[in-house]
Every structure is written in C-alpha cells, then in structure tokens.
Coordinates of C-alpha atoms and ligand atoms in Angstrom, one line a residue:
X1 CA 26.0 11.8 8.7
X2 CA 29.2 11.8 5.2
X3 CA 27.8 11.1 1.7
X4 CA 28.2 8.4 -0.6
X5 CA 27.8 6.8 -3.8
X6 CA 29.7 4.6 -6.7
X7 CA 28.7 3.2 -9.2
X8 CA 30.5 0.1 -11.9
X9 CA 29.4 -0.3 -15.2
X10 CA 30.0 1.0 -18.7
X11 CA 29.3 4.9 -18.3
X12 CA 31.3 7.5 -16.9
X13 CA 32.1 7.0 -13.3
X14 CA 32.8 10.7 -12.3
X15 CA 30.3 12.1 -13.4
X16 CA 27.6 10.3 -11.5
X17 CA 29.4 10.4 -8.3
X18 CA 30.0 14.7 -8.6
X19 CA 26.1 14.4 -9.3
X20 CA 25.0 12.1 -6.2
X21 CA 28.5 14.0 -4.3
X22 CA 26.1 17.4 -4.3
X23 CA 22.6 15.6 -3.9
X24 CA 24.1 15.0 -0.2
X25 CA 25.8 17.3 0.2
X26 CA 23.1 18.4 3.2
X27 CA 25.1 15.4 4.9
X28 CA 27.8 16.9 5.5
X29 CA 30.2 19.6 3.5
X30 CA 33.7 19.0 5.1
X31 CA 35.9 17.7 2.3
X32 CA 35.0 15.8 -0.2
X33 CA 36.7 13.1 -3.0
X34 CA 36.3 10.0 -5.1
X35 CA 38.5 7.3 -6.4
X36 CA 37.9 6.3 -9.7
X37 CA 39.3 3.5 -11.9
X38 CA 41.1 4.3 -15.6
X39 CA 43.0 1.4 -17.3
X40 CA 45.1 -0.2 -13.9
X41 CA 44.9 2.5 -12.6
X42 CA 43.3 3.6 -9.0
X43 CA 42.9 7.4 -9.1
X44 CA 42.8 9.1 -6.3
X45 CA 41.5 13.2 -5.3
X46 CA 40.6 14.8 -2.8
X47 CA 39.4 18.9 -1.2
X48 CA 38.7 19.9 1.7
X49 CA 34.9 22.2 1.3
X50 CA 32.5 21.7 -0.5
X51 CA 31.5 19.6 -4.2
X52 CA 32.5 22.1 -6.1
X53 CA 36.3 22.3 -4.9
X54 CA 36.9 19.0 -5.9
X55 CA 34.8 19.2 -9.3
X56 CA 38.0 22.2 -9.8
X57 CA 40.6 20.3 -8.1
X58 CA 40.2 17.4 -11.1
X59 CA 39.8 19.5 -14.1
X60 CA 43.3 19.5 -15.5
X61 CA 43.2 15.2 -14.2
X62 CA 42.5 11.6 -15.4
X63 CA 38.3 11.9 -14.4
X64 CA 37.5 8.3 -16.9
X65 CA 37.2 5.7 -16.1
X66 CA 33.8 3.2 -15.9
X67 CA 34.5 2.0 -11.3
X68 CA 34.8 4.5 -9.2
X69 CA 33.4 5.2 -4.9
X70 CA 32.8 9.4 -4.1
X71 CA 32.6 10.5 -0.5
X72 CA 31.0 14.4 1.0
X73 CA 31.9 14.2 4.4
X74 CA 31.7 15.7 8.5
X75 CA 34.1 15.4 9.9
X76 CA 34.2 12.8 13.0
X77 CA 37.7 12.2 13.5
X78 CA 40.6 14.4 12.5
X79 CA 39.4 18.0 11.6
X80 CA 38.3 19.1 7.9
X81 CA 41.8 19.1 6.0
X82 CA 42.4 17.6 2.5
X83 CA 44.1 14.7 4.5
X84 CA 41.3 13.5 6.5
X85 CA 39.3 13.6 2.9
X86 CA 37.6 10.1 1.7
X87 CA 38.4 8.1 0.2
X88 CA 41.5 6.3 2.5
X89 CA 44.4 4.2 0.2
X90 CA 46.4 1.0 2.0
X91 CA 48.6 1.1 2.1
X92 CA 50.0 -0.5 -1.0
X93 CA 47.5 1.6 -3.0
X94 CA 45.2 -0.9 -4.2
X95 CA 41.7 -0.8 -2.2
X96 CA 40.5 2.7 -1.7
X97 CA 36.9 3.1 0.8
X98 CA 34.3 5.2 1.9
X99 CA 32.6 5.2 4.9
X100 CA 30.0 6.6 7.0
X101 CA 30.1 6.1 10.4
X102 CA 32.3 5.7 13.1
X103 CA 34.6 2.9 13.6
X104 CA 34.5 2.9 17.7
X105 CA 37.7 0.7 18.5
X106 CA 40.2 2.7 16.1
X107 CA 42.4 3.5 18.5
X108 CA 43.0 -0.1 19.5
X109 CA 43.0 -1.3 16.1
X110 CA 45.5 1.5 14.7
X111 CA 48.2 0.3 17.2
X112 CA 48.2 -3.1 17.0
X113 CA 48.5 -2.7 12.9
X114 CA 51.3 -0.4 14.0
X115 CA 53.2 -2.9 15.9
X116 CA 53.1 -5.1 12.4
X117 CA 54.7 -2.0 10.7
X118 CA 51.9 -0.5 9.0
X119 CA 52.4 3.8 9.0
X120 CA 49.1 6.4 8.9
X121 CA 48.8 9.7 6.8
X122 CA 45.3 11.2 7.7
X123 CA 44.3 11.0 11.8
X124 CA 41.3 8.8 10.9
X125 CA 39.1 5.9 11.8
X126 CA 38.3 4.8 8.0
X127 CA 41.9 4.6 7.4
X128 CA 42.2 2.4 10.2
X129 CA 39.6 -0.1 9.3
X130 CA 40.9 -0.2 5.4
X131 CA 44.2 -0.9 6.5
X132 CA 42.9 -3.2 8.9
X133 CA 40.9 -4.9 5.2
X134 CA 44.9 -5.1 3.3
X135 CA 46.2 -6.4 6.5
X136 CA 43.5 -9.8 6.1
X137 CA 42.9 -9.0 2.4
X138 CA 47.2 -9.6 1.8
X139 CA 48.1 -12.0 3.6
X140 CA 45.3 -14.8 3.2
X141 CA 44.6 -16.4 0.0
X142 CA 41.0 -15.0 0.2
X143 CA 38.8 -13.3 -1.0
X144 CA 38.6 -9.5 -0.4
X145 CA 35.0 -9.3 0.0
X146 CA 36.8 -11.8 2.5
X147 CA 38.7 -9.6 3.9
X148 CA 36.3 -7.7 4.3
X149 CA 33.8 -9.5 6.8
X150 CA 37.1 -10.6 8.6
X151 CA 37.7 -7.1 9.2
X152 CA 34.2 -6.5 9.9
X153 CA 33.7 -8.7 13.0
X154 CA 36.6 -6.5 14.4
X155 CA 35.1 -3.9 14.1
X156 CA 32.5 -2.5 16.4
X157 CA 31.2 1.0 15.6
X158 CA 28.4 1.6 12.7
X159 CA 29.5 2.1 9.2
X160 CA 28.2 2.8 5.7
X161 CA 31.2 1.8 3.2
X162 CA 32.6 0.7 0.0
X163 CA 35.3 -0.4 -1.6
X164 CA 37.4 -0.8 -4.5
X165 CA 39.9 -2.3 -5.1
X166 CA 43.0 -2.0 -8.7
X167 CA 42.4 -6.4 -8.3
X168 CA 39.3 -6.9 -8.5
X169 CA 38.1 -4.3 -11.0
X170 CA 34.8 -5.0 -11.5
X171 CA 33.6 -5.8 -8.6
X172 CA 33.1 -3.0 -6.2
X173 CA 31.9 -3.7 -1.6
X174 CA 29.8 -2.6 0.1
X175 CA 28.5 -3.5 4.1
X176 CA 26.4 -2.1 6.5
X177 CA 25.4 -0.9 10.1
X178 CA 23.3 1.6 11.7
X179 CA 25.0 3.7 8.4
X180 CA 22.0 3.9 5.3
X181 CA 23.0 2.7 2.6
X182 CA 21.3 1.0 -0.5
X183 CA 21.9 0.0 -4.1
X184 CA 20.4 0.7 -7.2
X185 CA 20.5 -2.2 -9.5
X186 CA 21.1 -0.6 -13.3
X187 CA 18.8 -1.0 -16.5
X188 CA 22.2 -2.3 -18.7
X189 CA 23.4 -4.3 -16.0
X190 CA 25.5 -1.6 -14.0
X191 CA 25.0 -0.8 -10.0
X192 CA 25.3 2.2 -8.4
X193 CA 25.8 2.4 -4.1
X194 CA 24.8 5.5 -1.9
X195 CA 23.7 6.7 1.3
X196 CA 20.0 7.5 0.5
X197 CA 18.1 7.2 -2.6
X198 CA 18.8 10.4 -4.2
X199 CA 22.2 10.0 -6.2
X200 CA 20.0 6.9 -8.0
X201 CA 17.2 7.6 -9.1
X202 CA 18.5 9.6 -12.1
X203 CA 19.9 5.8 -13.2
X204 CA 17.1 3.3 -12.4
X205 CA 13.6 3.2 -9.9
X206 CA 15.0 -0.5 -8.3
X207 CA 17.2 -0.7 -5.7
X208 CA 18.0 -2.2 -2.3
X209 CA 17.9 -1.2 1.3
X210 CA 20.6 -2.4 3.0
X211 CA 20.1 -4.2 6.6
X212 CA 22.4 -3.9 9.2
X213 CA 25.7 -6.0 9.4
X214 CA 24.7 -7.3 5.5
X215 CA 27.7 -6.5 2.6
X216 CA 26.4 -6.9 -1.2
X217 CA 29.1 -7.1 -3.9
X218 CA 27.8 -6.0 -6.2
X219 CA 30.1 -7.5 -9.5
X220 CA 29.4 -6.7 -13.0
X221 CA 30.2 -11.5 -13.9
X222 CA 28.4 -12.5 -11.0
X223 CA 25.5 -9.5 -10.3
X224 CA 24.4 -8.9 -7.3
X225 CA 25.4 -10.8 -4.3
X226 CA 24.1 -10.3 -1.0
X227 CA 25.0 -11.4 2.5
X228 CA 25.4 -11.2 6.6
X229 CA 28.4 -10.7 8.3
X230 CA 28.6 -14.3 9.4
X231 CA 28.2 -15.3 6.1
X232 CA 25.4 -16.4 5.4
X233 CA 23.1 -15.6 1.7
X234 CA 20.6 -13.6 1.9
X235 CA 18.2 -13.1 -1.0
X236 CA 18.3 -9.3 -1.9
X237 CA 14.3 -7.9 -2.1
X238 CA 13.7 -5.1 -4.3
X239 CA 11.9 -2.7 -3.9
X240 CA 10.5 0.2 -6.3
X241 CA 11.1 3.8 -6.0
X242 CA 8.8 6.2 -5.5
X243 CA 10.9 9.2 -5.8
X244 CA 10.1 11.6 -8.6
X245 CA 13.8 13.9 -10.3
X246 CA 12.2 17.1 -10.1
X247 CA 11.7 16.9 -6.0
X248 CA 15.4 17.0 -6.3
X249 CA 16.3 20.3 -8.0
X250 CA 15.2 23.8 -5.9
X251 CA 13.2 24.6 -9.8
X252 CA 13.6 28.8 -9.6
X253 CA 13.9 28.7 -6.0
X254 CA 17.7 30.7 -4.2
X255 CA 17.8 28.2 -2.4
X256 CA 16.0 24.7 -1.2
X257 CA 14.8 26.7 2.3
X258 CA 13.1 28.3 0.1
X259 CA 11.4 26.1 -1.6
X260 CA 10.2 23.8 0.9
X261 CA 9.3 26.6 2.9
X262 CA 6.4 27.7 -0.2
X263 CA 5.9 24.4 -0.6
X264 CA 4.6 23.5 2.5
X265 CA 0.4 24.4 1.3
X266 CA 1.4 21.2 -1.4
X267 CA 3.5 19.3 1.3
X268 CA 0.2 19.3 4.6
X269 CA -2.2 18.3 2.0
X270 CA 0.0 15.7 1.2
X271 CA 0.2 14.5 4.5
X272 CA -3.0 15.2 5.5
X273 CA -4.5 13.5 1.8
X274 CA -7.1 10.3 1.7
X275 CA -6.4 10.8 5.1
X276 CA -9.2 12.3 6.5
X277 CA -13.0 13.8 5.5
X278 CA -14.2 17.0 7.0
X279 CA -17.9 15.9 5.5
X280 CA -17.7 12.5 6.5
X281 CA -16.1 13.5 10.1
X282 CA -13.5 10.5 9.4
X283 CA -9.9 10.4 9.8
X284 CA -7.6 6.9 9.8
X285 CA -4.5 6.6 9.6
X286 CA -3.7 3.3 7.5
X287 CA -0.2 2.6 9.4
X288 CA -0.9 2.7 12.8
X289 CA -4.6 1.2 12.8
X290 CA -3.7 -2.1 14.3
X291 CA -2.5 -0.4 16.8
X292 CA -4.9 2.8 17.5
X293 CA -6.7 0.3 20.6
X294 CA -3.2 -0.7 22.1
X295 CA -2.3 3.2 21.9
X296 CA -5.7 4.6 22.5
X297 CA -6.0 2.5 26.5
X298 CA -1.9 3.2 26.9
X299 CA -1.4 4.3 30.2
X300 CA 1.4 7.4 28.2
X301 CA 3.1 7.9 25.7
X302 CA 6.8 8.0 25.2
X303 CA 8.4 11.1 22.2
X304 CA 11.2 10.8 21.2
X305 CA 13.4 12.8 18.3
X306 CA 16.1 15.3 18.1
X307 CA 16.5 18.8 16.5
X308 CA 12.2 20.3 15.4
X309 CA 11.4 16.9 14.9
X310 CA 12.0 16.8 19.3
X311 CA 9.9 19.9 19.0
X312 CA 6.7 18.9 16.5
X313 CA 7.3 16.4 19.7
X314 CA 6.5 18.7 21.7
X315 CA 3.5 20.1 20.1
X316 CA 2.4 16.6 19.6
X317 CA 2.2 16.4 23.6
X318 CA -0.3 19.2 24.2
X319 CA -2.5 17.7 20.6
X320 CA -2.7 14.2 22.4
X321 CA -3.0 15.8 26.2
X322 CA -5.2 18.2 25.0
X323 CA -7.2 15.8 22.9
X324 CA -6.9 12.6 23.6
X325 CA -6.8 12.4 27.1
X326 CA -3.8 10.5 27.0
X327 CA -0.2 11.2 28.9
X328 CA 2.4 12.1 26.8
X329 CA 6.4 12.9 27.7
X330 CA 9.3 14.3 25.3
X331 CA 12.3 13.1 25.3
X332 CA 15.4 14.0 23.3
X333 CA 17.7 10.7 22.2
X334 CA 20.2 11.3 22.8
X335 CA 19.4 11.1 27.2
X336 CA 17.0 8.8 27.1
X337 CA 19.1 6.1 26.0
X338 CA 21.2 6.4 28.0
X339 CA 19.4 7.6 31.0
X340 CA 18.4 4.0 32.4
X341 CA 14.6 5.0 31.3
X342 CA 11.8 3.4 32.5
X343 CA 10.2 0.8 30.1
X344 CA 7.7 -1.0 30.1
X345 CA 5.2 -3.6 27.9
X346 CA 2.4 -2.4 28.0
X347 CA 4.7 1.9 27.3
X348 CA 3.8 3.3 23.2
X349 CA 7.2 5.1 21.8
X350 CA 6.0 6.7 19.1
X351 CA 9.9 8.1 17.4
X352 CA 9.7 11.7 15.4
X353 CA 12.7 12.2 12.9
X354 CA 13.2 13.5 8.8
X355 CA 15.8 11.3 7.5
X356 CA 14.5 8.4 9.8
X357 CA 18.3 7.6 10.9
X358 CA 19.2 9.7 13.8
X359 CA 21.8 8.0 15.0
X360 CA 20.5 8.6 18.6
X361 CA 16.9 8.5 17.9
X362 CA 17.5 4.9 16.3
X363 CA 19.3 3.7 19.5
X364 CA 16.3 5.1 21.5
X365 CA 14.3 3.3 19.9
X366 CA 16.0 0.6 19.9
X367 CA 15.9 0.8 23.5
X368 CA 13.0 0.8 24.2
X369 CA 11.8 -2.1 21.7
X370 CA 14.7 -4.8 23.8
X371 CA 12.5 -3.6 26.6
X372 CA 8.9 -5.1 24.3
X373 CA 7.8 -1.2 24.5
X374 CA 5.1 -0.8 20.5
X375 CA 7.3 1.3 18.4
X376 CA 5.5 3.7 15.7
X377 CA 7.5 6.0 14.1
X378 CA 6.4 9.4 12.0
X379 CA 9.7 9.7 9.2
X380 CA 9.8 11.5 6.3
X381 CA 12.5 9.2 3.9
X382 CA 10.3 5.9 3.4
X383 CA 11.7 3.2 4.4
X384 CA 14.3 4.9 5.8
X385 CA 16.6 2.8 8.8
X386 CA 13.6 4.2 11.5
X387 CA 10.6 3.0 10.1
X388 CA 11.9 -0.6 9.0
X389 CA 12.4 -1.3 12.1
X390 CA 9.3 0.1 14.6
X391 CA 6.1 -1.7 14.7
X392 CA 3.8 0.3 12.4
X393 CA 4.1 4.4 11.2
X394 CA 2.4 6.8 9.3
X395 CA 5.3 8.8 6.8
X396 CA 4.3 12.4 6.6
X397 CA 4.3 12.7 3.0
X398 CA 6.4 15.7 2.5
X399 CA 8.2 14.6 0.0
X400 CA 12.1 15.4 -0.2
X401 CA 13.5 18.3 2.3
X402 CA 17.4 18.6 1.4
X403 CA 17.6 22.1 3.1
X404 CA 19.8 21.7 6.6
X405 CA 17.0 23.7 8.2
X406 CA 14.0 21.7 8.8
X407 CA 10.6 24.0 7.5
X408 CA 8.4 21.6 5.8
X409 CA 8.9 17.9 7.0
X410 CA 8.4 20.0 10.8
X411 CA 4.5 20.6 10.0
X412 CA 4.1 17.4 8.3
X413 CA 5.2 16.1 11.4
X414 CA 2.5 18.5 13.9
X415 CA 0.0 17.7 11.4
X416 CA 0.2 13.6 11.2
X417 CA 0.3 14.1 15.3
X418 CA -2.2 16.2 15.0
X419 CA -4.6 13.2 13.2
X420 CA -3.2 10.8 14.9
X421 CA -4.5 12.5 18.8
X422 CA -8.2 13.6 16.4
X423 CA -8.0 10.0 15.4
X424 CA -7.8 8.4 19.4
X425 CA -10.0 11.4 20.4
X426 CA -12.6 10.8 18.2
X427 CA -12.3 5.9 19.0
X428 CA -11.1 7.1 23.5
X429 CA -14.8 9.4 23.4
X430 CA -12.4 12.0 24.6
X431 CA -13.3 14.7 22.0
X432 CA -17.7 16.2 21.3
X433 CA -18.8 15.2 17.8
X434 CA -18.5 19.1 16.7
X435 CA -15.4 19.7 18.2
X436 CA -14.2 17.0 15.7
X437 CA -15.5 17.9 13.2
X438 CA -15.0 21.9 13.3
X439 CA -11.1 20.8 13.6
X440 CA -11.1 19.3 10.6
X441 CA -12.7 21.5 8.4
X442 CA -9.9 24.0 10.8
X443 CA -7.5 21.1 9.6
X444 CA -8.3 21.1 5.8
X445 CA -8.1 24.7 5.5
X446 CA -4.5 24.9 6.5
X447 CA -3.2 24.6 3.4
X448 CA -4.1 27.8 2.5
X449 CA -4.1 29.9 4.6
X450 CA -0.4 28.8 5.1
X451 CA -0.7 30.6 1.8
X452 CA -2.1 33.2 2.9
X453 CA 0.9 34.3 5.6
X454 CA 3.3 33.3 2.6
X455 CA 1.7 35.7 0.2
X456 CA 3.1 38.2 2.8
X457 CA 6.4 37.6 2.1
X458 CA 7.5 41.2 1.6
X459 CA 6.3 42.4 4.5
X460 CA 8.0 38.9 7.3
X461 CA 12.0 40.4 4.6
X462 CA 10.8 44.4 5.9
X463 CA 10.4 43.0 9.2
X464 CA 14.1 41.0 8.5
X465 CA 15.8 44.2 7.2
X466 CA 14.9 46.2 11.3
X467 CA 17.0 43.4 12.8
X468 CA 19.7 41.3 11.0
X469 CA 21.8 43.1 12.4
X470 CA 21.0 41.7 15.5
X471 CA 23.4 39.5 18.4
X472 CA 19.8 38.3 19.8
X473 CA 17.1 37.0 19.7
X474 CA 14.7 36.2 22.3
X475 CA 11.4 34.4 21.4
X476 CA 8.1 33.5 23.7
X477 CA 4.8 31.8 23.6
X478 CA 3.0 30.3 25.1
X479 CA 1.3 26.4 25.8
X480 CA 1.5 24.8 22.5
X481 CA 2.6 28.1 20.7
X482 CA 6.0 28.1 23.1
X483 CA 7.4 25.4 20.8
X484 CA 7.0 26.6 17.6
X485 CA 8.9 29.6 20.1
X486 CA 11.8 26.9 20.6
X487 CA 11.7 26.3 16.3
X488 CA 11.6 30.4 15.1
X489 CA 15.1 30.0 17.8
X490 CA 16.4 27.1 16.6
X491 CA 15.9 28.4 12.8
X492 CA 17.3 31.8 13.6
X493 CA 20.1 30.3 15.2
X494 CA 21.2 27.7 12.9
X495 CA 21.1 29.7 10.4
X496 CA 21.7 33.4 10.1
X497 CA 24.1 32.3 13.0
X498 CA 22.6 34.5 15.6
X499 CA 21.9 33.7 19.2
X500 CA 18.5 33.1 19.7
X501 CA 16.7 31.8 22.5
X502 CA 13.2 30.2 23.1
X503 CA 11.0 30.1 26.6
X504 CA 7.2 29.3 27.6
X505 CA 6.3 33.0 28.1
X506 CA 6.0 33.5 31.0
X507 CA 9.1 32.7 31.6
X508 CA 11.0 35.4 30.8
X509 CA 10.3 36.8 34.6
X510 CA 13.0 34.0 35.7
X511 CA 16.6 34.9 33.7
X512 CA 15.4 36.6 29.7
X513 CA 14.3 39.5 31.4
X514 CA 17.6 41.0 32.4
X515 CA 18.7 40.2 28.7
X516 CA 16.4 42.4 26.7
X517 CA 16.9 46.2 26.4
X518 CA 16.9 48.1 22.7
X519 CA 18.6 46.3 20.9
X520 CA 17.0 43.1 21.6
X521 CA 14.2 41.8 19.4
X522 CA 11.7 39.4 21.2
X523 CA 9.0 37.1 19.1
X524 CA 6.2 36.7 20.5
X525 CA 3.8 34.4 20.0
X526 CA 0.8 36.7 20.7
X527 CA -2.0 34.8 19.2
X528 CA -6.4 34.7 19.7
X529 CA -6.6 32.4 22.7
X530 CA -6.6 30.9 26.1
X531 CA -3.6 32.2 27.0
X532 CA -3.7 36.2 24.8
X533 CA -4.1 38.4 27.4
X534 CA -1.3 36.5 30.1
X535 CA 1.0 37.3 26.4
X536 CA -0.1 40.2 26.1
X537 CA 1.1 40.7 29.5
X538 CA 4.1 39.6 29.3
X539 CA 4.5 41.7 25.6
X540 CA 4.3 44.8 28.0
X541 CA 6.9 44.0 30.0
X542 CA 9.4 43.2 26.8
X543 CA 8.4 47.1 26.2
X544 CA 8.7 47.9 29.8
X545 CA 12.7 47.7 29.3
X546 CA 12.6 48.9 25.7
X547 CA 12.7 45.9 24.4
X548 CA 12.1 45.4 20.1
X549 CA 8.1 43.2 19.8
X550 CA 7.4 41.1 16.8
X551 CA 4.9 40.1 17.1
X552 CA 2.9 36.9 15.3
X553 CA -0.7 37.8 16.3
X554 CA -4.8 36.9 14.4
X555 CA -6.1 39.1 11.7
X556 CA -8.1 41.7 13.0
X557 CA -5.9 42.3 16.3
X558 CA -6.1 46.3 17.2
X559 CA -4.3 45.9 21.5
X560 CA -1.2 43.8 19.4
X561 CA -1.4 46.7 17.4
X562 CA -0.6 49.0 19.8
X563 CA 2.2 48.1 21.6
X564 CA 4.5 46.1 19.1
X565 CA 6.7 47.0 17.3
X566 CA 5.8 44.6 14.6
X567 CA 3.4 42.3 13.7
X568 CA 2.3 40.0 11.7
X569 CA -1.3 38.5 11.2
X570 CA -2.0 35.3 10.8
X571 CA -5.5 33.6 10.0
X572 CA -8.0 32.3 12.5
X573 CA -7.6 29.1 13.3
X574 CA -8.5 26.5 15.8
X575 CA -6.2 27.5 19.3
X576 CA -5.1 23.4 19.0
X577 CA -4.3 23.8 14.1
X578 CA -2.4 27.5 15.4
X579 CA 1.5 25.8 14.7
X580 CA 1.4 24.9 12.0
X581 CA 0.6 28.9 10.6
X582 CA 2.6 30.8 14.0
X583 CA 5.6 29.0 12.5
X584 CA 6.0 30.2 8.9
X585 CA 6.2 33.7 9.6
X586 CA 9.2 32.8 11.3
X587 CA 10.7 29.8 8.4
X588 CA 10.7 33.1 6.4
X589 CA 12.3 35.6 9.2
X590 CA 14.8 33.2 9.7
X591 CA 15.7 33.5 6.2
X592 CA 15.6 36.3 4.4
X593 CA 18.1 37.4 8.0
X594 CA 20.6 34.7 6.9
X595 CA 20.3 35.4 3.8
X596 CA 20.6 39.6 4.8
X597 CA 23.9 37.3 6.5
X598 CA 25.3 36.4 3.8
X599 CA 25.0 33.2 5.2
X600 CA 25.1 29.9 3.6
X601 CA 21.6 28.9 4.4
X602 CA 21.0 25.0 2.9
X603 CA 24.6 24.5 4.0
X604 CA 25.2 26.1 7.3
X605 CA 28.2 25.7 9.0
X606 CA 28.8 22.5 11.5
X607 CA 26.1 21.1 10.9
X608 CA 23.8 18.3 8.5
X609 CA 21.2 16.8 7.9
X610 CA 20.9 13.5 9.1
X611 CA 22.8 12.8 11.8
X612 CA 24.4 9.4 11.6
X613 CA 26.9 9.7 14.7
X614 CA 26.0 9.8 18.1
Ligands
G6P1 C1 19.9 17.5 12.6 C2 18.9 18.8 11.5 C3 17.8 18.7 12.0 C4 16.9 17.3 11.9 C5 17.5 16.6 13.5 C6 17.1 15.6 13.8 O1 20.1 18.3 13.3 O2 20.2 19.3 11.1 O3 17.3 19.7 10.6 O4 15.8 18.4 12.8 O5 19.0 16.9 13.3 O6 17.1 14.5 12.4 P1 15.5 14.0 12.3 O7 16.4 13.5 10.7 O8 16.1 12.9 12.5 O9 14.2 14.8 12.4

C-alpha cells in the first residue's frame, strides 16, 4: 500500500511525479503529496483525496524544480487528512520523506525524540522516522545517507522510503525493507525511483530492483551507489524492463476493470503460450521444471495467498487433487504465518499473488522457507518480491492489472494451476492419455469461449439492472464452482458495496437459507457436471422461499431455464475447466452493478491493490 515516486535530473520533476502517482493510485488513494526542490527552497504540498485534488491544489503554487518526491497514501497511522499526508518534513524543514510501510516501534522512538524536545505535527510513523534522521544528521558531521542508515538500524518494521534535502540538492536517498522499490536509471544521467516500474517505463527501461535492507544514493555527480544497512557496498544489478506503455492505458474502455475483463481471451492465451501443445500432447512450465519431480512426489502441497488469489488456490486444490492425486491444503497467508504451522523439508509451499508483494503472503513464504520447505511462486508482476525469494515459479503473464478488483489475474492464476496439475498428472501417470489430450485441447479453446461470454455482455448488463438495488446477495456453487462463488461474492462486495456471501450450495441449508426472501438475489453456478442435479435441487430450495435465481448454466440447458429468473449460458467445456468460464459473467455483473450504483469501480473505497502491510 502507498505508492511512491521520485525524480532527480534535468527535467521538470513535478509532471513526472504526478503522472507516476496516477499510475500508482491503485496502491492507495487516501491522500497525495509532493516535495520539490526549486532554487534552494523545499516546497511541500499535500492534500487529502486523490492525486487530482493535489493537482488542483498546486495549480497556483511554485511547481518548478528538477528534483522531487511524491506519495499516494493508503492510511495506516493517522486518519487520511492533509496533515497526515506524505511527504513529511523534518522539524527544521530541511528534509522531506515519503514512506510506504509501517514503522512498528514508532511510538517508543517518538517518545525518545519528544524527550529531546522535538514536537510532531502529524500522527504518522513516517514523521517520526524523518525527525529521527534529522536528529542524527544535525548532531554529527556524517552524510545524510549515513544518518538515514543509522536511523534505520533503530527501526523495526517495513519501509520503502525516499529522502530529499535542501542541503543535498543533487541527491536523493532511498531505502527498502519488505516494501518494494525500483530505481530507474535514465538516459540523461537522471534517476527515477518508484514502488513499481509503471511510473518509470516511459523514460527508461534500465532498472534496479532494490533488495531488502539496501540503501541507494541517486547522485547526479557520483551516479548510483548501493549499499547494505550494515554499510557494505553492493554492485547494482541492472535489469531491462519488459513492460510496455500501452498496457498501462485504458485504451478506450471506461474503466481499467472493464478493459481487464475484456483482455482475458488474450491474457489466458499469453499465459499458456509456449507451455502446451494439444496436438503433440505436452505441457511444460519451464520455471518449475527442476522441481517437478519433487512436487510430484510430495506428500502434500500447501497453497497460500490472500483475497482473490486465495480463491485461485481453492480452484487449484480441486485440480491438483483430482488430476494429479496430490494432497493440497489451502491457507490464508495471514493465518498460516501466525499459527505455528507444521512444515517440514518435504513440503512444497506455493504462494499465489498477482502483485508478488502482499506482505502476509511474503512473510508466510519466508516462514516456510526457514523451516526448509521448497517454496514456489505464481506471480503476475515480473521481478516482484515473491518471485525473487522463491526457489522457482511460474509467471502468469496477464500483463499489468490496474483495477483494484482482480479479474484477469485470477483467470491467469487458474490457468497456471491447470497447467501445473496437468503436467504433474502426466508425470505421475494419474491421467489417461485421452483425458490429457482432451483437457489440453479444451484449455486451448478456453480463450475463444471466454470471448463468447464477453459477447453476451448486453444480456448480463440487463440482468445487472434488475439487481442493482439489492442489499444482499448469495453466491452458490459446488466442487470447483464453490471458489468461483466465493470470488463472485467478493467481486460484488468490493466494488458495489453490496453485502454478498459465497457458499457451497449444499451448505446453504445450514444458515444462509434463513436470509432468503423475494429481495434476495441468489447467483448459482449450475453447469453440467457431477453435481448438476444436486445444484438443481438447491435452486428449487431457494425458489421455494421466493429467492431470485440468476443461474450460470451450460449452453442449451433447459431444466434450469425453466426454474431460474435469469440464466446466463456459457459454452460447454470439461468440468475441470469450468471455473475459467463461469467466473466471467460474475465479473461483468459486478462491474455493471457497481457502475449503475455510481461506485468508483477501479478504486473502491478503503481498498488497495497491493497490500504491503499486514
Ligand atoms: C488485495 C487486492 C485483491 C487481491 C489481494 C491479494 O486485497 O485488492 O484484488 O486479490 O490483495 O493480492 P495479491 O497481489 O497477493 O494477489
């Protein structure tokens, strides 16, 4: 959470920073601020709300200068008002800092500084760190970077920070621990720094992903210097970015979420491209090939994630168990890490994360690693923290996902899990050749089937109109459609603020059925397959209580059509692959309902896309 951008060079810093902050708004949008160095002055502007508010606020101010830092905030310490916004200045106004993360021991540091006579304007942990640096800096004759290093040695917590100071106008200082930070090396001896590469990509493709407990000095005279918090000099590892600018634009869609929903035929194809061939009957995931034998022989696999990625894990559980006959346990990363879990060296732990930065998932992986387990990652963001700490992994190749509600990342995660399960099944001999071939060709056909569903958008929009005023909604599914029900409910609640719950269809009788009346829309996945008849019975139970049924059915279904209030048909596919299709109508339904309710679809209230705090 929180996005940070910084620039130092010959260009005007403000436009670069503002544009970058807009790209990073997915990380939080409670407030925004900048600090700019211009002609010896350190100008600091900050405003509650989105970056657009900050722009309006600074219109008549001095926005000049070719060095600056900017921040978009997801509040942790202190309410999201102007004062608590970043950047925070030292008490003498010489230094300003932006920060993403949490300083856990900020209270004791603050009390110590108060004893020394400092006072604080905000309630934030970041101001404490800024003043701690100030205190060390002004009471010694060391450099500012050294003062920051000494300050960080006293800090417990997570941080990605950038410091700017009046006395060192040709230098920015950055540091990271647990929160991500990328340094861009510009073509004109200039430097960029940001939470991810999206604010940097249009200026340079040369980047350095900072490692934990590293400090970087971006100096216009001395170049980029990198060293550890223990003061050991390090050689920057410069990488070439593969990100393309077009991927960061809406390209004519009203919202990123809608664009990303519509991108799925392409993103799923990108995900399996080069990894399967139905004609030649093979599937391969290069990133994990050296670990496949170990995974295939594992007694169990633990899958860990948060949010939508956790739902992908649940789909993965069905796929791995059914196809490859491997025992899978799915865990919320946040629960797993604090539960003293039993992990040993034979265990395989797979983390799934779109951003690759989710703090709980990262910490859970570190725990598993410390106990000797093999740790694998399925991430979307290339170069992200999870992809770097894991032993091996597979990228989802879905392209940047900017809408806070995850859509194309989910289907790409499920695609990777399907490929993994098929590959393991083949290796273990738990799948017949004919089923293997059928599943591969069915998987290849998924993108065009997703397109067919997207083409029914008008009908889905019409259904959305009928339920836009609902206060509650229930989502039901059985087997691997159960996680799709959970995901459908999550999509609706996170962007339209309608209370929604996902349930295994049969469990409805054990509680939720009490909620059903004529006001309650019940979204059911009733596609052809093992549990079809059982789900039809569950639908009857809802109808008997006057609930409204919106059913996702297999094309040509007549039975459910006769009972449900609305049906959304999806093309036929193998039962194992249904989640890749049945989730699409739910994404569109949530999207349309949220738009009709006037909600901010891409940036729902209180949420952030990359949750880098616990
Ligand atoms: C946040 C996002 C969700 C996402 C979850 C896990 O809650 O809003 O869309 O599913 O974090 O994020 P990750 O990047 O680890 O998949």
